[in-house]
mmCIF file of C-alpha atoms in Angstrom:
data_model
loop_
_atom_site.group_PDB
_atom_site.id
_atom_site.type_symbol
_atom_site.label_atom_id
_atom_site.label_comp_id
_atom_site.label_asym_id
_atom_site.label_seq_id
_atom_site.Cartn_x
_atom_site.Cartn_y
_atom_site.Cartn_z
ATOM 1 C CA MET A 1 128.104 -1.315 118.164
ATOM 2 C CA LYS A 2 124.709 -0.746 119.647
ATOM 3 C CA ALA A 3 124.253 2.568 121.415
ATOM 4 C CA SER A 4 121.323 2.993 123.734
ATOM 5 C CA LEU A 5 119.875 5.966 125.539
ATOM 6 C CA VAL A 6 118.837 5.563 129.167
ATOM 7 C CA ASN A 7 118.970 1.861 129.916
ATOM 8 C CA PRO A 8 117.769 1.471 133.510
ATOM 9 C CA ASN A 9 119.375 -1.987 133.746
ATOM 10 C CA SER A 10 122.842 -0.831 132.736
ATOM 11 C CA LYS A 11 125.381 -1.032 135.549
ATOM 12 C CA ASN A 12 127.713 1.138 133.490
ATOM 13 C CA GLU A 13 125.096 3.860 133.076
ATOM 14 C CA THR A 14 124.231 3.690 136.781
ATOM 15 C CA LEU A 15 127.926 4.108 137.671
ATOM 16 C CA ILE A 16 128.313 7.182 135.475
ATOM 17 C CA ARG A 17 125.093 8.794 136.715
ATOM 18 C CA GLU A 18 126.384 8.230 140.265
ATOM 19 C CA LEU A 19 129.680 9.933 139.368
ATOM 20 C CA TYR A 20 127.812 13.046 138.202
ATOM 21 C CA ARG A 21 125.570 12.973 141.295
ATOM 22 C CA ILE A 22 128.626 12.852 143.555
ATOM 23 C CA ALA A 23 130.269 15.711 141.639
ATOM 24 C CA GLU A 24 127.079 17.762 142.101
ATOM 25 C CA ILE A 25 127.262 17.410 145.898
ATOM 26 C CA GLN A 26 131.023 18.096 145.742
ATOM 27 C CA ASP A 27 132.000 14.808 147.426
ATOM 28 C CA THR A 28 135.635 14.645 146.321
ATOM 29 C CA LYS A 29 136.465 11.376 148.088
ATOM 30 C CA GLY A 30 133.326 9.687 146.752
ATOM 31 C CA PHE A 31 134.252 10.852 143.247
ATOM 32 C CA VAL A 32 137.762 9.385 143.482
ATOM 33 C CA ASP A 33 136.439 6.125 144.970
ATOM 34 C CA LEU A 34 134.526 5.369 141.753
ATOM 35 C CA PHE A 35 137.800 5.078 139.796
ATOM 36 C CA ALA A 36 139.878 1.925 139.366
ATOM 37 C CA GLU A 37 143.167 1.909 141.247
ATOM 38 C CA ASP A 38 145.023 2.644 137.997
ATOM 39 C CA GLY A 39 142.234 4.794 136.549
ATOM 40 C CA TYR A 40 142.659 8.379 135.422
ATOM 41 C CA PHE A 41 140.811 11.579 134.530
ATOM 42 C CA TRP A 42 142.040 13.455 131.436
ATOM 43 C CA ASP A 43 140.989 17.098 131.191
ATOM 44 C CA VAL A 44 141.647 17.284 127.463
ATOM 45 C CA SER A 45 141.147 21.050 127.036
ATOM 46 C CA ALA A 46 143.587 21.756 129.902
ATOM 47 C CA GLY A 47 146.019 19.105 128.683
ATOM 48 C CA THR A 48 146.265 17.469 132.109
ATOM 49 C CA LYS A 49 145.808 13.879 133.299
ATOM 50 C CA TYR A 50 145.046 13.156 136.930
ATOM 51 C CA TYR A 51 145.715 9.867 138.742
ATOM 52 C CA GLY A 52 144.925 8.581 142.230
ATOM 53 C CA GLU A 53 143.780 11.158 144.774
ATOM 54 C CA ASP A 54 144.605 13.959 142.287
ATOM 55 C CA ILE A 55 141.499 12.934 140.308
ATOM 56 C CA GLY A 56 139.491 14.767 142.969
ATOM 57 C CA LYS A 57 141.212 18.075 142.215
ATOM 58 C CA THR A 58 138.854 18.592 139.294
ATOM 59 C CA VAL A 59 135.827 18.510 141.610
ATOM 60 C CA ASP A 60 137.494 20.920 144.035
ATOM 61 C CA VAL A 61 138.662 23.361 141.338
ATOM 62 C CA TYR A 62 135.206 23.685 139.795
ATOM 63 C CA ALA A 63 133.454 23.809 143.204
ATOM 64 C CA THR A 64 135.702 26.724 144.210
ATOM 65 C CA ALA A 65 135.264 28.630 140.950
ATOM 66 C CA PHE A 66 131.578 27.782 140.459
ATOM 67 C CA PRO A 67 129.994 27.019 143.855
ATOM 68 C CA ASP A 68 126.606 26.620 142.132
ATOM 69 C CA MET A 69 128.023 24.256 139.454
ATOM 70 C CA HIS A 70 125.419 22.064 137.800
ATOM 71 C CA ARG A 71 126.074 19.470 135.130
ATOM 72 C CA GLU A 72 123.080 19.143 132.816
ATOM 73 C CA LEU A 73 123.132 15.741 131.142
ATOM 74 C CA TYR A 74 121.607 15.745 127.667
ATOM 75 C CA ASP A 75 122.301 12.284 126.253
ATOM 76 C CA LEU A 76 124.053 9.155 127.477
ATOM 77 C CA TYR A 77 125.212 6.614 124.921
ATOM 78 C CA VAL A 78 125.932 3.246 126.488
ATOM 79 C CA LEU A 79 127.982 0.711 124.536
ATOM 80 C CA GLU A 80 127.662 -2.267 126.876
ATOM 81 C CA ASP A 81 129.791 -4.635 124.802
ATOM 82 C CA GLU A 82 132.677 -2.193 124.968
ATOM 83 C CA ASN A 83 132.165 -0.996 128.572
ATOM 84 C CA THR A 84 131.978 2.545 127.243
ATOM 85 C CA VAL A 85 129.659 5.412 128.119
ATOM 86 C CA VAL A 86 129.620 8.717 126.220
ATOM 87 C CA VAL A 87 127.785 11.697 127.723
ATOM 88 C CA GLU A 88 126.773 14.964 126.092
ATOM 89 C CA LEU A 89 126.246 17.632 128.720
ATOM 90 C CA SER A 90 126.773 21.232 129.695
ATOM 91 C CA LEU A 91 128.656 22.700 132.636
ATOM 92 C CA ASN A 92 126.601 25.494 134.187
ATOM 93 C CA GLY A 93 127.419 27.930 136.947
ATOM 94 C CA THR A 94 128.374 31.403 138.096
ATOM 95 C CA HIS A 95 132.076 32.247 138.275
ATOM 96 C CA LYS A 96 132.297 33.395 141.905
ATOM 97 C CA GLY A 97 135.769 32.171 142.862
ATOM 98 C CA PRO A 98 139.234 31.706 141.350
ATOM 99 C CA LEU A 99 139.405 29.158 138.531
ATOM 100 C CA GLN A 100 142.733 27.359 138.835
ATOM 101 C CA LEU A 101 143.911 25.961 135.524
ATOM 102 C CA PRO A 102 147.294 24.406 134.711
ATOM 103 C CA SER A 103 148.091 27.544 132.698
ATOM 104 C CA GLY A 104 147.202 29.943 135.524
ATOM 105 C CA THR A 105 144.372 31.224 137.703
ATOM 106 C CA ILE A 106 141.420 33.236 136.424
ATOM 107 C CA PRO A 107 139.951 35.545 139.096
ATOM 108 C CA ALA A 108 136.170 35.480 139.580
ATOM 109 C CA THR A 109 134.299 37.367 136.868
ATOM 110 C CA GLY A 110 130.762 37.035 138.256
ATOM 111 C CA LYS A 111 129.627 35.839 134.824
ATOM 112 C CA THR A 112 127.616 32.710 134.175
ATOM 113 C CA MET A 113 128.565 29.883 131.892
ATOM 114 C CA GLN A 114 126.672 27.178 130.076
ATOM 115 C CA THR A 115 129.533 25.352 128.422
ATOM 116 C CA PRO A 116 129.116 22.342 126.119
ATOM 117 C CA CYS A 117 131.048 19.255 127.102
ATOM 118 C CA CYS A 118 131.434 15.639 126.008
ATOM 119 C CA ASP A 119 132.726 12.974 128.381
ATOM 120 C CA VAL A 120 133.934 9.514 127.382
ATOM 121 C CA PHE A 121 134.242 6.793 130.011
ATOM 122 C CA LYS A 122 135.813 3.336 129.897
ATOM 123 C CA ILE A 123 134.732 0.994 132.668
ATOM 124 C CA GLU A 124 136.498 -2.080 133.996
ATOM 125 C CA ASN A 125 135.211 -4.373 136.764
ATOM 126 C CA GLY A 126 132.586 -1.861 137.893
ATOM 127 C CA LYS A 127 135.064 1.028 138.246
ATOM 128 C CA ILE A 128 136.011 3.914 135.950
ATOM 129 C CA LYS A 129 139.237 3.067 134.144
ATOM 130 C CA SER A 130 139.384 6.294 132.139
ATOM 131 C CA PHE A 131 137.426 9.527 131.945
ATOM 132 C CA HIS A 132 138.227 11.812 129.006
ATOM 133 C CA CYS A 133 136.556 15.212 129.438
ATOM 134 C CA TYR A 134 136.248 17.382 126.320
ATOM 135 C CA THR A 135 135.091 20.792 127.567
ATOM 136 C CA ALA A 136 134.576 23.506 124.945
ATOM 137 C CA ALA A 137 137.155 25.715 126.664
ATOM 138 C CA THR A 138 137.048 28.538 124.116
ATOM 139 C CA ILE A 139 133.280 28.836 124.615
ATOM 140 C CA MET A 140 133.714 28.774 128.399
ATOM 141 C CA LEU A 141 136.409 31.459 128.341
ATOM 142 C CA GLY A 142 134.233 33.585 126.034
ATOM 143 C CA GLN A 143 131.273 33.245 128.395
ATOM 144 C CA LEU A 144 133.502 34.361 131.257
ATOM 145 C CA GLY A 145 134.371 37.488 129.249
ATOM 146 C CA LEU A 146 137.989 36.590 128.534
ATOM 147 C CA PHE A 147 137.618 36.732 124.740
#
């Protein structure tokens, strides 16, 4: 398994960078369109998998709660032979709106977050087959003043 950082010729890396770009501009439809028909998004810390158009809910939820949301990408590990991309990043923003989670809604706290996250993508035929998002939820909740 050869992992590489920033391979400008990698179609898989280009796809994933485009996904983050689209999330940054809060283009929900564009985000969903990058997934395979049977693809899914798994928000591991929330314990919820999203399929089809519901995949876009994650963009909408974070855009509502953190209108200034920015995803800072630290490292991308591209395993071309396995059609896998792993991204280390942080989710950054100010909690200005309700954060709707499967377990309930957290009213705006006005606090900022810089939450570590690791995303793992599987790609099939140029589309995202699976997106597993491992957000450090306890750190995020602490930064929002809930712990």
